[in-house]
Short mmCIF file of C-alpha atoms and ligand atoms in Angstrom, two decimals:
data_model
loop_
_atom_site.label_atom_id
_atom_site.label_comp_id
_atom_site.label_asym_id
_atom_site.label_seq_id
_atom_site.Cartn_x
_atom_site.Cartn_y
_atom_site.Cartn_z
CA MET P 1 -213.82 89.37 98.12
CA ALA P 2 -215.91 86.26 98.60
CA LEU P 3 -218.51 85.75 95.91
CA THR P 4 -220.97 83.61 97.74
CA VAL P 5 -224.52 83.64 96.50
CA PRO P 6 -226.86 85.08 99.12
CA CYS P 7 -230.07 83.22 99.77
CA MET P 8 -233.44 84.83 99.20
CA LYS P 9 -234.13 87.59 101.72
CA PRO P 10 -237.04 89.92 102.31
CA VAL P 11 -236.47 93.43 100.95
CA LYS P 12 -235.79 95.01 104.35
CA THR P 13 -233.07 92.51 105.23
CA PHE P 14 -231.70 92.90 101.76
CA GLN P 15 -231.59 96.68 102.17
CA ARG P 16 -229.47 96.35 105.27
CA GLN P 17 -227.27 93.79 103.56
CA LEU P 18 -226.79 95.99 100.51
CA GLN P 19 -226.13 99.08 102.54
CA GLY P 20 -223.40 97.14 104.31
CA PHE P 21 -221.99 96.02 100.98
CA LEU P 22 -222.05 99.48 99.48
CA TRP P 23 -220.46 101.19 102.45
CA LYS P 24 -217.77 98.54 102.49
CA SER P 25 -217.15 98.85 98.80
CA PHE P 26 -217.01 102.63 98.84
CA PHE P 27 -214.69 103.00 101.74
CA CYS P 28 -212.82 99.78 102.27
CA ILE P 29 -212.54 97.67 99.16
CA SER P 30 -213.23 100.10 96.34
CA THR P 31 -210.37 98.89 94.17
CA VAL P 32 -210.81 95.13 94.53
CA ASP P 33 -210.09 93.40 91.25
CA ILE P 34 -212.93 91.53 89.64
CA VAL P 35 -212.67 87.99 90.87
CA LYS P 36 -212.77 85.26 88.27
CA VAL P 37 -214.65 82.25 89.57
CA LYS P 38 -214.59 78.84 87.97
CA PRO P 39 -217.98 77.15 88.13
CA PRO P 40 -218.17 73.91 90.05
CA LYS P 41 -217.52 70.79 87.95
CA LYS P 42 -221.19 69.79 88.16
CA ILE P 43 -222.27 72.99 86.37
CA ARG P 44 -219.58 72.68 83.67
CA ARG P 45 -220.78 69.14 82.96
CA LYS P 46 -224.43 70.23 82.76
CA LYS P 47 -223.56 73.13 80.44
CA GLN P 48 -221.79 70.77 78.05
CA ASN P 49 -224.77 68.43 78.11
CA MET P 50 -227.21 71.16 77.07
CA LYS P 51 -227.47 70.66 73.32
CA ALA P 52 -228.74 73.52 71.15
CA PHE P 53 -230.78 71.34 68.81
CA ASP P 54 -231.21 67.65 69.34
CA GLU P 55 -233.58 65.64 67.13
CA SER P 56 -234.19 63.13 69.92
CA MET P 57 -235.52 65.81 72.24
CA SER P 58 -239.20 66.59 72.58
CA TRP P 59 -240.44 69.89 71.12
CA GLU P 60 -241.31 71.01 74.63
CA ASP P 61 -237.74 70.49 75.82
CA ARG P 62 -236.36 72.23 72.73
CA LEU P 63 -238.58 75.21 73.43
CA ALA P 64 -237.65 75.24 77.11
CA ASP P 65 -233.96 75.20 76.10
CA ALA P 66 -234.55 78.11 73.70
CA VAL P 67 -236.62 80.31 76.01
CA THR P 68 -235.37 79.28 79.46
CA PRO P 69 -231.95 77.72 78.77
CA LEU P 70 -231.02 77.37 82.47
CA TRP P 71 -234.20 75.53 83.46
CA ARG P 72 -232.39 72.23 84.05
CA LEU P 73 -230.13 73.75 86.71
CA SER P 74 -230.85 74.43 90.36
CA TYR P 75 -231.42 78.10 91.18
CA ASP P 76 -228.08 78.38 92.97
CA GLU P 77 -226.36 77.01 89.87
CA GLN P 78 -228.20 79.51 87.68
CA LEU P 79 -227.09 82.37 89.91
CA HIS P 80 -223.53 81.15 89.80
CA ILE P 81 -223.50 81.18 85.99
CA LYS P 82 -225.01 84.65 85.83
CA GLN P 83 -222.55 86.00 88.38
CA GLN P 84 -219.72 84.65 86.32
CA ASN P 85 -221.13 86.08 83.07
CA GLN P 86 -221.51 89.53 84.59
CA GLU P 87 -218.00 89.42 86.00
CA ASN P 88 -216.62 88.46 82.60
CA ILE P 89 -218.51 91.32 80.94
CA LEU P 90 -217.18 93.79 83.49
CA LYS P 91 -213.70 92.42 83.09
CA GLN P 92 -213.95 93.10 79.35
CA PHE P 93 -215.10 96.63 80.12
CA SER P 94 -212.23 97.18 82.52
CA SER P 95 -209.72 95.86 80.04
CA LYS P 96 -211.11 97.87 77.07
CA LEU P 97 -210.97 101.01 79.15
CA SER P 98 -207.42 100.36 80.36
CA HIS P 99 -206.28 99.85 76.76
CA LEU P 100 -207.92 103.08 75.70
CA ILE P 101 -206.29 105.02 78.51
CA LEU P 102 -202.89 103.52 77.67
CA ALA P 103 -203.32 104.10 73.93
CA GLN P 104 -204.24 107.72 74.44
CA GLN P 105 -201.44 108.16 76.98
CA SER P 106 -203.93 110.16 78.90
CA PRO P 107 -202.46 112.39 81.59
CA VAL P 108 -205.70 111.89 83.51
CA VAL P 109 -205.32 108.95 85.81
CA ASN P 110 -208.66 107.26 86.14
CA ASP P 111 -208.76 104.37 88.55
CA THR P 112 -210.19 101.63 86.40
CA SER P 113 -207.96 98.83 87.63
CA GLY P 114 -210.92 97.15 89.22
CA PHE P 115 -214.13 97.70 91.07
CA SER P 116 -216.41 95.67 93.24
CA VAL P 117 -218.85 93.26 91.71
CA LEU P 118 -221.24 92.35 94.49
CA PRO P 119 -222.95 88.97 94.69
CA ILE P 120 -225.99 88.65 92.46
CA MET P 121 -229.28 89.47 94.17
CA PRO P 122 -231.71 86.58 93.62
CA SER P 123 -235.24 87.07 92.37
CA PRO P 124 -237.69 86.73 95.27
CA VAL P 125 -239.89 84.73 92.87
CA ARG P 126 -238.35 81.99 90.71
CA ASP P 127 -241.26 80.50 88.77
CA CYS P 128 -244.26 82.02 86.96
CA TYR P 129 -242.76 85.46 87.60
CA ARG P 130 -243.52 87.16 84.27
CA ASN P 131 -246.19 89.87 84.37
CA LYS P 132 -246.09 90.23 80.58
CA SER P 133 -245.75 87.61 77.82
CA THR P 134 -246.11 87.87 74.06
CA PHE P 135 -247.19 84.70 72.24
CA SER P 136 -246.53 84.35 68.51
CA VAL P 137 -248.69 82.68 65.88
CA ASN P 138 -247.14 80.30 63.35
CA LYS P 139 -247.02 76.70 62.11
CA GLY P 140 -247.08 74.19 64.92
CA VAL P 141 -245.41 70.79 65.17
CA ASP P 142 -248.43 69.28 63.33
CA GLY P 143 -248.22 71.96 60.60
CA ASN P 144 -251.29 73.87 61.84
CA PRO P 145 -250.63 77.54 60.94
CA LYS P 146 -252.89 78.67 63.75
CA THR P 147 -250.65 77.62 66.61
CA VAL P 148 -250.05 80.08 69.46
CA GLY P 149 -246.78 79.84 71.36
CA PHE P 150 -243.07 80.50 71.03
CA TYR P 151 -240.56 79.79 68.30
CA VAL P 152 -238.07 76.98 68.02
CA GLY P 153 -235.74 77.60 65.07
CA THR P 154 -235.22 80.88 63.21
CA GLY P 155 -236.65 82.74 60.24
CA ARG P 156 -233.19 82.91 58.70
CA ASP P 157 -232.85 79.12 58.77
CA ARG P 158 -236.48 78.76 57.62
CA ASN P 159 -237.12 76.18 60.31
CA ILE P 160 -239.49 77.99 62.63
CA ILE P 161 -241.88 75.78 64.57
CA CYS P 162 -244.35 77.35 66.98
CA VAL P 163 -244.65 75.36 70.20
CA ASN P 164 -247.12 76.17 72.94
CA GLY P 165 -245.54 77.35 76.17
CA ASP P 166 -247.66 75.48 78.70
CA HIS P 167 -244.61 73.87 80.31
CA LEU P 168 -242.39 76.99 80.55
CA LEU P 169 -241.35 77.70 84.12
CA ASN P 170 -241.29 81.49 83.89
CA MET P 171 -244.85 81.84 82.58
CA PRO P 172 -247.84 82.19 84.92
CA GLU P 173 -250.85 79.94 84.36
CA LYS P 174 -253.06 82.92 83.46
CA HIS P 175 -250.84 83.81 80.47
CA LYS P 176 -250.94 80.20 79.27
CA GLN P 177 -254.70 80.11 79.63
CA VAL P 178 -255.18 83.24 77.50
CA ALA P 179 -252.81 81.81 74.86
CA ARG P 180 -254.74 78.53 74.75
CA CYS P 181 -258.04 80.38 74.38
CA TYR P 182 -256.66 82.71 71.70
CA GLN P 183 -255.48 79.65 69.76
CA GLU P 184 -258.94 78.13 70.01
CA PHE P 185 -260.52 81.41 68.89
CA ILE P 186 -258.32 81.88 65.80
CA ARG P 187 -258.84 78.23 64.85
CA LEU P 188 -262.60 78.88 64.89
CA SER P 189 -262.22 82.12 62.93
CA PRO P 190 -262.71 82.09 59.13
CA LEU P 191 -259.73 84.46 58.83
CA ASP P 192 -256.22 83.10 58.32
CA SER P 193 -253.33 83.68 60.65
CA CYS P 194 -250.66 86.07 59.40
CA LEU P 195 -247.31 84.26 59.21
CA LEU P 196 -245.58 86.46 56.64
CA PHE P 197 -247.05 89.94 56.16
CA HIS P 198 -246.77 89.87 52.36
CA LYS P 199 -248.47 86.47 52.12
CA GLY P 200 -251.72 87.66 53.71
CA GLY P 201 -253.56 86.47 56.79
CA HIS P 202 -254.71 88.51 59.77
CA TRP P 203 -254.34 87.03 63.25
CA ARG P 204 -250.99 87.82 64.79
CA GLU P 205 -249.45 87.77 68.28
CA VAL P 206 -251.25 88.18 71.57
CA THR P 207 -249.68 89.97 74.54
CA VAL P 208 -250.90 89.17 78.04
CA ARG P 209 -250.24 91.41 81.06
CA THR P 210 -251.22 90.54 84.61
CA ASN P 211 -250.85 92.22 88.00
CA ALA P 212 -250.63 90.90 91.54
CA LYS P 213 -254.40 91.11 91.92
CA GLY P 214 -254.81 88.76 88.95
CA HIS P 215 -256.24 91.43 86.63
CA THR P 216 -255.51 90.35 83.07
CA MET P 217 -255.05 92.53 80.01
CA ALA P 218 -254.91 90.88 76.58
CA ILE P 219 -253.75 92.75 73.48
CA VAL P 220 -254.46 91.11 70.13
CA TYR P 221 -252.44 92.23 67.08
CA PHE P 222 -254.17 92.02 63.72
CA HIS P 223 -252.97 92.63 60.16
CA PRO P 224 -255.81 94.39 58.26
CA GLN P 225 -254.44 93.48 54.78
CA THR P 226 -257.24 94.68 52.43
CA LEU P 227 -260.19 94.36 54.82
CA VAL P 228 -262.39 97.43 55.19
CA PRO P 229 -263.31 98.70 58.72
CA GLU P 230 -266.83 97.21 58.54
CA GLU P 231 -265.36 93.74 57.88
CA ILE P 232 -262.80 94.11 60.65
CA ALA P 233 -265.58 95.18 63.04
CA ILE P 234 -267.27 91.79 62.61
CA HIS P 235 -264.11 89.94 63.69
CA LYS P 236 -263.49 92.31 66.58
CA GLN P 237 -267.02 91.59 67.82
CA ALA P 238 -266.41 87.84 67.46
CA LEU P 239 -263.25 88.23 69.57
CA VAL P 240 -265.14 90.15 72.27
CA ASP P 241 -267.96 87.61 72.28
CA TYR P 242 -265.52 84.71 72.56
CA PHE P 243 -263.72 86.24 75.57
CA THR P 244 -266.81 87.60 77.33
CA LYS P 245 -269.62 85.15 76.56
CA GLY P 246 -267.86 82.21 74.90
CA PRO P 247 -265.29 79.64 76.10
CA GLY P 248 -262.70 82.44 76.58
CA ALA P 249 -264.77 83.88 79.44
CA ILE P 250 -262.84 81.54 81.79
CA CYS P 251 -259.89 83.97 81.38
CA GLU P 252 -261.96 86.68 83.13
CA LEU P 253 -260.22 89.38 81.13
CA TYR P 254 -259.99 92.74 82.87
CA SER P 255 -259.29 94.43 79.56
CA LEU P 256 -259.13 93.43 75.92
CA PHE P 257 -257.24 95.57 73.42
CA PHE P 258 -256.91 95.25 69.67
CA GLN P 259 -254.28 96.82 67.46
CA GLU P 260 -254.59 96.83 63.66
CA THR P 261 -251.16 97.14 62.21
CA SER P 262 -249.15 96.24 59.15
CA MET P 263 -245.88 96.97 60.95
CA THR P 264 -243.90 94.58 63.14
CA ARG P 265 -244.32 96.91 66.09
CA CYS P 266 -245.87 100.34 66.35
CA ASP P 267 -246.98 102.63 69.14
CA HIS P 268 -250.39 104.00 70.05
CA GLU P 269 -249.84 107.15 67.98
CA GLU P 270 -249.07 105.18 64.82
CA SER P 271 -251.97 102.79 65.28
CA PRO P 272 -254.20 103.14 68.34
CA TYR P 273 -254.67 100.39 70.87
CA GLN P 274 -258.46 99.98 70.64
CA LEU P 275 -260.14 99.06 73.89
CA LEU P 276 -262.69 96.42 72.92
CA TYR P 277 -263.73 95.45 76.41
CA GLY P 278 -263.11 96.29 80.09
CA GLN P 279 -260.69 98.71 81.70
CA ALA P 280 -258.13 100.81 79.86
CA HIS P 281 -255.33 100.12 82.37
CA ILE P 282 -254.13 97.67 84.94
CA HIS P 283 -252.42 98.81 88.15
CA GLU P 284 -249.44 97.36 89.98
CA GLU P 285 -248.00 98.08 93.40
CA LEU P 286 -244.28 98.37 93.88
CA LEU P 287 -242.45 99.43 97.09
CA SER P 288 -245.80 100.76 98.37
CA PHE P 289 -246.31 103.01 95.33
CA LYS P 290 -249.13 102.39 92.86
CA PHE P 291 -248.56 102.38 89.10
CA ARG P 292 -251.02 102.58 86.26
CA ILE P 293 -249.85 100.65 83.20
CA SER P 294 -251.14 101.28 79.66
CA PRO P 295 -250.91 98.61 76.94
CA ASP P 296 -248.07 100.46 75.22
CA ALA P 297 -246.01 101.25 78.33
CA PHE P 298 -242.95 99.40 79.60
CA PHE P 299 -243.08 97.92 83.08
CA GLN P 300 -240.37 95.72 84.64
CA VAL P 301 -241.36 92.17 83.79
CA ASN P 302 -240.79 90.65 87.24
CA THR P 303 -242.47 92.87 89.81
CA ALA P 304 -240.90 91.30 92.92
CA ALA P 305 -237.39 91.48 91.43
CA ALA P 306 -238.10 95.06 90.31
CA GLU P 307 -238.48 95.94 94.00
CA VAL P 308 -235.00 94.57 94.59
CA LEU P 309 -233.69 96.46 91.56
CA PHE P 310 -235.21 99.78 92.63
CA THR P 311 -233.91 99.35 96.18
CA VAL P 312 -230.40 98.80 94.86
CA ALA P 313 -230.79 101.78 92.51
CA ARG P 314 -231.87 103.94 95.44
CA GLU P 315 -228.90 102.89 97.55
CA MET P 316 -226.57 103.66 94.69
CA CYS P 317 -228.07 107.04 93.88
CA PHE P 318 -228.00 108.12 97.51
CA PRO P 319 -225.38 106.13 99.42
CA GLU P 320 -225.34 108.92 102.03
CA GLY P 321 -228.59 107.45 103.34
CA ALA P 322 -231.43 106.59 101.06
CA ALA P 323 -233.95 106.93 103.86
CA ASP P 324 -233.08 110.61 104.29
CA ARG P 325 -233.80 113.49 102.03
CA VAL P 326 -230.59 114.40 100.23
CA GLY P 327 -232.02 117.10 97.97
CA GLY P 328 -230.87 117.90 94.47
CA THR P 329 -232.15 116.66 91.14
CA LEU P 330 -232.57 113.11 89.92
CA LEU P 331 -232.65 112.62 86.18
CA ASP P 332 -234.63 109.48 85.31
CA VAL P 333 -233.56 108.76 81.74
CA CYS P 334 -235.82 106.34 79.81
CA CYS P 335 -238.28 106.44 82.69
CA GLY P 336 -241.17 104.35 81.30
CA THR P 337 -244.18 104.76 83.61
CA GLY P 338 -241.99 106.74 86.04
CA ALA P 339 -241.52 103.76 88.37
CA ILE P 340 -237.90 104.44 89.39
CA GLY P 341 -238.20 108.24 89.59
CA ILE P 342 -241.39 108.09 91.66
CA THR P 343 -240.04 105.51 94.13
CA LEU P 344 -236.88 107.58 94.58
CA SER P 345 -238.68 110.94 94.69
CA PRO P 346 -238.92 111.24 98.51
CA ALA P 347 -235.11 111.57 98.68
CA VAL P 348 -234.70 114.49 96.28
CA GLU P 349 -235.90 117.98 95.61
CA GLN P 350 -237.02 117.19 92.08
CA VAL P 351 -237.15 114.32 89.59
CA VAL P 352 -237.00 114.97 85.85
CA GLY P 353 -237.99 111.92 83.79
CA VAL P 354 -237.58 111.54 80.03
CA GLU P 355 -239.36 108.88 77.98
CA LEU P 356 -239.99 108.19 74.31
CA VAL P 357 -243.41 106.48 74.42
CA PRO P 358 -246.21 109.04 74.93
CA GLN P 359 -248.57 106.56 76.64
CA ALA P 360 -245.85 105.74 79.17
CA VAL P 361 -245.30 109.45 79.86
CA GLU P 362 -249.03 109.92 80.42
CA ASP P 363 -248.89 106.98 82.83
CA ALA P 364 -245.86 108.50 84.60
CA ARG P 365 -247.65 111.84 85.12
CA HIS P 366 -250.78 110.04 86.27
CA ASN P 367 -248.73 107.83 88.61
CA ALA P 368 -247.03 110.80 90.28
CA ALA P 369 -250.48 112.31 90.98
CA LEU P 370 -251.89 108.92 92.06
CA ASN P 371 -249.20 108.69 94.73
CA GLY P 372 -249.44 112.33 95.81
CA VAL P 373 -245.92 112.95 94.51
CA LEU P 374 -245.52 116.60 93.58
CA ASN P 375 -241.82 116.90 92.76
CA CYS P 376 -241.68 114.89 89.50
CA GLN P 377 -242.00 116.14 85.97
CA PHE P 378 -241.96 113.86 82.96
CA LEU P 379 -240.98 114.95 79.48
CA ALA P 380 -242.07 113.10 76.34
CA GLY P 381 -239.61 112.59 73.52
CA LYS P 382 -236.26 111.14 72.59
CA ALA P 383 -233.70 111.44 75.36
CA GLU P 384 -231.10 112.38 72.74
CA VAL P 385 -233.19 115.42 71.80
CA ILE P 386 -234.37 116.47 75.26
CA LEU P 387 -231.30 115.93 77.43
CA PRO P 388 -228.83 118.10 75.46
CA ARG P 389 -231.41 120.87 75.89
CA ILE P 390 -232.15 120.51 79.62
CA VAL P 391 -229.02 119.05 81.21
CA PRO P 392 -226.80 122.15 80.77
CA GLN P 393 -229.44 124.13 82.71
CA LEU P 394 -229.45 121.78 85.69
CA SER P 395 -226.96 122.60 88.38
CA SER P 396 -226.48 122.15 92.09
CA SER P 397 -226.99 125.86 92.62
CA GLU P 398 -230.15 126.03 90.52
CA GLU P 399 -233.21 127.31 92.31
CA GLY P 400 -235.34 124.35 93.36
CA SER P 401 -232.47 121.86 93.30
CA GLY P 402 -232.05 122.01 97.08
CA GLY P 403 -228.29 122.14 96.63
CA GLY P 404 -227.92 118.35 96.58
CA GLY P 405 -226.26 118.03 93.18
CA VAL P 406 -227.49 116.17 90.16
CA ALA P 407 -227.68 112.38 89.98
CA ALA P 408 -228.64 110.53 86.82
CA LEU P 409 -230.28 107.14 86.63
CA VAL P 410 -230.33 105.72 83.12
CA ASN P 411 -232.24 102.59 82.15
CA PRO P 412 -232.27 102.42 78.37
CA ALA P 413 -233.60 99.64 76.16
CA ARG P 414 -231.12 97.16 74.65
CA ALA P 415 -229.99 99.74 72.08
CA GLY P 416 -228.27 101.65 74.90
CA LEU P 417 -228.07 105.42 75.23
CA HIS P 418 -227.63 107.63 72.21
CA TYR P 419 -224.19 109.21 72.08
CA ARG P 420 -225.75 112.67 72.54
CA VAL P 421 -227.25 111.58 75.87
CA VAL P 422 -223.90 110.37 77.16
CA ARG P 423 -222.23 113.57 75.97
CA ALA P 424 -224.83 115.79 77.66
CA LEU P 425 -224.42 113.95 80.98
CA ARG P 426 -220.67 113.79 80.83
CA ASN P 427 -220.22 117.45 79.91
CA GLN P 428 -222.40 118.70 82.78
CA PRO P 429 -219.94 118.97 85.72
CA ASP P 430 -222.71 118.91 88.33
CA VAL P 431 -223.64 115.33 87.43
CA ARG P 432 -221.35 113.65 89.95
CA ARG P 433 -223.07 110.30 90.15
CA LEU P 434 -224.60 108.17 87.44
CA VAL P 435 -226.37 104.85 87.94
CA TYR P 436 -226.67 102.73 84.81
CA VAL P 437 -229.24 99.92 84.81
CA SER P 438 -228.81 97.54 81.89
CA CYS P 439 -230.35 94.22 80.94
CA LYS P 440 -227.64 93.74 78.29
CA PRO P 441 -224.37 95.17 79.54
CA ASP P 442 -222.32 93.33 76.91
CA GLY P 443 -224.09 95.08 74.04
CA GLU P 444 -224.48 98.76 73.31
CA ALA P 445 -224.36 99.57 77.02
CA MET P 446 -220.66 98.64 77.00
CA ARG P 447 -220.08 101.39 74.41
CA ASN P 448 -221.82 103.81 76.80
CA PHE P 449 -219.66 102.69 79.75
CA ILE P 450 -216.56 103.43 77.71
CA GLU P 451 -217.89 106.82 76.57
CA LEU P 452 -218.59 107.75 80.18
CA CYS P 453 -215.17 106.71 81.48
CA CYS P 454 -212.70 107.31 78.63
CA PRO P 455 -210.22 110.17 78.81
CA PRO P 456 -211.64 113.51 77.60
CA ASP P 457 -211.80 113.57 73.81
CA PRO P 458 -212.31 117.05 72.29
CA GLN P 459 -212.79 115.55 68.82
CA LYS P 460 -215.83 113.66 70.05
CA LYS P 461 -216.85 116.69 72.15
CA LEU P 462 -216.48 114.58 75.30
CA THR P 463 -214.83 117.32 77.27
CA GLY P 464 -216.16 116.65 80.78
CA GLU P 465 -214.21 114.88 83.50
CA ALA P 466 -214.30 111.10 83.12
CA PHE P 467 -216.49 108.99 85.39
CA THR P 468 -215.04 106.09 87.36
CA PRO P 469 -216.94 102.82 87.82
CA ARG P 470 -217.30 102.10 91.54
CA VAL P 471 -219.50 99.11 92.13
CA ALA P 472 -221.72 96.76 90.17
CA VAL P 473 -224.66 94.68 91.40
CA PRO P 474 -226.23 91.99 89.21
CA ILE P 475 -229.90 91.39 89.93
CA ASP P 476 -231.70 88.33 88.70
CA MET P 477 -234.84 89.61 87.04
CA PHE P 478 -235.24 86.60 84.73
CA PRO P 479 -234.80 83.20 86.48
CA HIS P 480 -234.22 80.19 84.17
CA THR P 481 -232.87 82.45 81.40
CA GLN P 482 -229.31 83.65 80.76
CA HIS P 483 -230.33 87.26 81.33
CA CYS P 484 -230.05 89.45 84.36
CA GLU P 485 -230.02 93.16 85.14
CA LEU P 486 -226.81 94.91 86.02
CA VAL P 487 -226.75 98.09 88.10
CA LEU P 488 -223.50 99.99 87.80
CA LEU P 489 -222.51 103.05 89.78
CA PHE P 490 -220.23 105.64 88.16
CA GLU P 491 -218.86 108.60 90.08
CA ARG P 492 -216.48 111.47 89.57
C1 LIG K 501 -235.79 99.23 80.03
S1 LIG K 501 -237.13 100.34 79.88
C2 LIG K 501 -236.99 101.21 81.41
C3 LIG K 501 -238.23 101.86 81.93
C4 LIG K 501 -238.20 102.35 83.37
N1 LIG K 501 -236.93 102.84 83.78
C5 LIG K 501 -238.72 101.33 84.33
O1 LIG K 501 -237.96 100.84 85.17
O2 LIG K 501 -239.91 101.00 84.27
C6 LIG K 501 -236.52 101.43 78.68
C7 LIG K 501 -237.44 102.58 78.34
O3 LIG K 501 -236.74 103.44 77.44
C8 LIG K 501 -237.67 103.99 76.53
N2 LIG K 501 -236.89 104.51 75.39
C9 LIG K 501 -236.39 103.82 74.33
N3 LIG K 501 -235.71 104.64 73.52
C10 LIG K 501 -235.74 105.88 74.08
C11 LIG K 501 -235.22 107.14 73.70
N4 LIG K 501 -234.52 107.30 72.59
N5 LIG K 501 -235.46 108.20 74.51
C12 LIG K 501 -236.20 108.06 75.65
N6 LIG K 501 -236.72 106.87 76.05
C13 LIG K 501 -236.50 105.80 75.27
C14 LIG K 501 -238.59 102.83 76.24
O4 LIG K 501 -239.82 103.28 75.73
C15 LIG K 501 -238.72 102.19 77.63
O5 LIG K 501 -239.82 102.71 78.33
#
C-alpha cells in the first residue's frame, strides 16, 4: 500500500477519502503488512543535525527544540517522520502479539500478521493551533526567579532554565500575551514566585485557554504557604485589578480563575477554581456542536484537528455508514466534556459516557442539553469502577439499545486504561467493535492493545474472545512536535 502523505483537505473531502480508505481496508487489503518506509536522505540528515543541547545555540532555539522538536522541518517532512514512528510502534505491537500467541500455543488463530496503517491525516492548522497552554514560573536566563515560560533542562539534572515562549510556533499570540502580562504582574507583586514548594513563594503556573471567538480564560495557580485568607484576598484583588484596569487589560480576559493549592495538580473538588472575574466557562464549536468547557475539564488541544479525529472515530465506529442511524449503544470511555459521544450520538440509540473529573461530567451533561441531544448519559467516576458494573448489563438485545450492538470508544489519558476496564470490555461478548484513541500508543496503551488481542487467559480472567486489530489512522494533532494521535479499530 502506498504511504503517500495526503495534502490538507476540508473535512467533507477528507470524509469521502477516509470512507474510501476504510472500505478498501476492510474488504480488500485488510491483511496488508505494515510497510516500513525509510525517510528521504534530507530528513535523516536534518535529524542528525538536531542536537539535544548545544551551548552555541540561543536559549530560544534550545526551547524550540525541547517543546517543538520538529520545527526546523517542512510540514511534509514532519508528517513523514510521524507516519514512520506510528508504523514502528504498530509493528512492535504486531510482533509482541505474535510472540505471545506462539508462546501460548493458542489454538485460537487470531489474524495479527498485519493490518492497514493509513496515511497520517494532517492538521488543518499548522501554527498557533493550541487552545490551551500552561506556562511555568522559574529562574530565567538572567537568573530572575519570576520568569514565565517553558523549561529547558530538567529538575533531575538541576539545570532548569525558564525561557519565554514568544517564538514557539504552536502557541497563539493571545497565550503569549497573557504570559507576558502575568510575568509583569508577578514581578510587580511583593510576593515571591514558588519554585520549590518547600522553599516558600506563592506565584506558580498560569494556564491560558482560548476559543475560536477569541474568548480567553486565564487560570492562575498559587501556593498559599502560611498566608491567611485575608492576606491572600489582597493579592487576588491586585491580580484582578491588573488584568481588568491595569496593563493586563489589553488581554481582554473573558474569565480569570485562581486556584490555591499546595499540590502539583488537584481538581476542583480538592481545591476550588475560584472565579475572580468574568464568565465561568468558555464555549467551543466542533462539527457544528457547541461545547461548554470548565477550567478543570479536558478538551482536545487543537480544535480543527479534533474535527478530523472525531470524523475518523465516527467512520471507525460505524463503517456501515456513519451518516445513517445504526442503533445500539456507544460507550464513550474517558469522555471528558462528552465531545466524542455527543458528536457521534445521532448514529446510535444511546451513548453512555464515563469520566473521572466531576467538572467535565457536568460540562458533558450540560453540552448534551445545549445541543438538544437526548440520548446521552454521563457517569462520573473511575472507569475501572463504573465499567465492570455497567458493561455486563449492556447487550444488543437490551431494551433501548435499538438492536445495533455495543461499540466502545476509549480515549484514556497517557496512563492508558485500567486492566479492569479492558477486562470488562473484552468479557462482554456484545462489544464487537472497539475504537482506541491514543496520544501515546507506545506507552501504557500498548499494554492495553495486547490485553485486548491476546489469547484468552483464564488466570487473568480474560475469558472473552480476542479482538483483532483492523486498521490504524494517525492524526496529527500536534504539528512541530513528535506527538500525534493514533486511532485504532479492533473488531471480533
Ligand atoms: C485524552 S482525554 C479524552 C477526553 C475526551 N474523549 C475528549 O475527546 O475530549 C482523557 C480523559 O480521561 C479522563 N480520565 C483519566 N483517568 C480516568 C479514569 N480512571 N476513569 C475515567 N476517566 C478518566 C481524564 O479526566 C480526561 O478527561
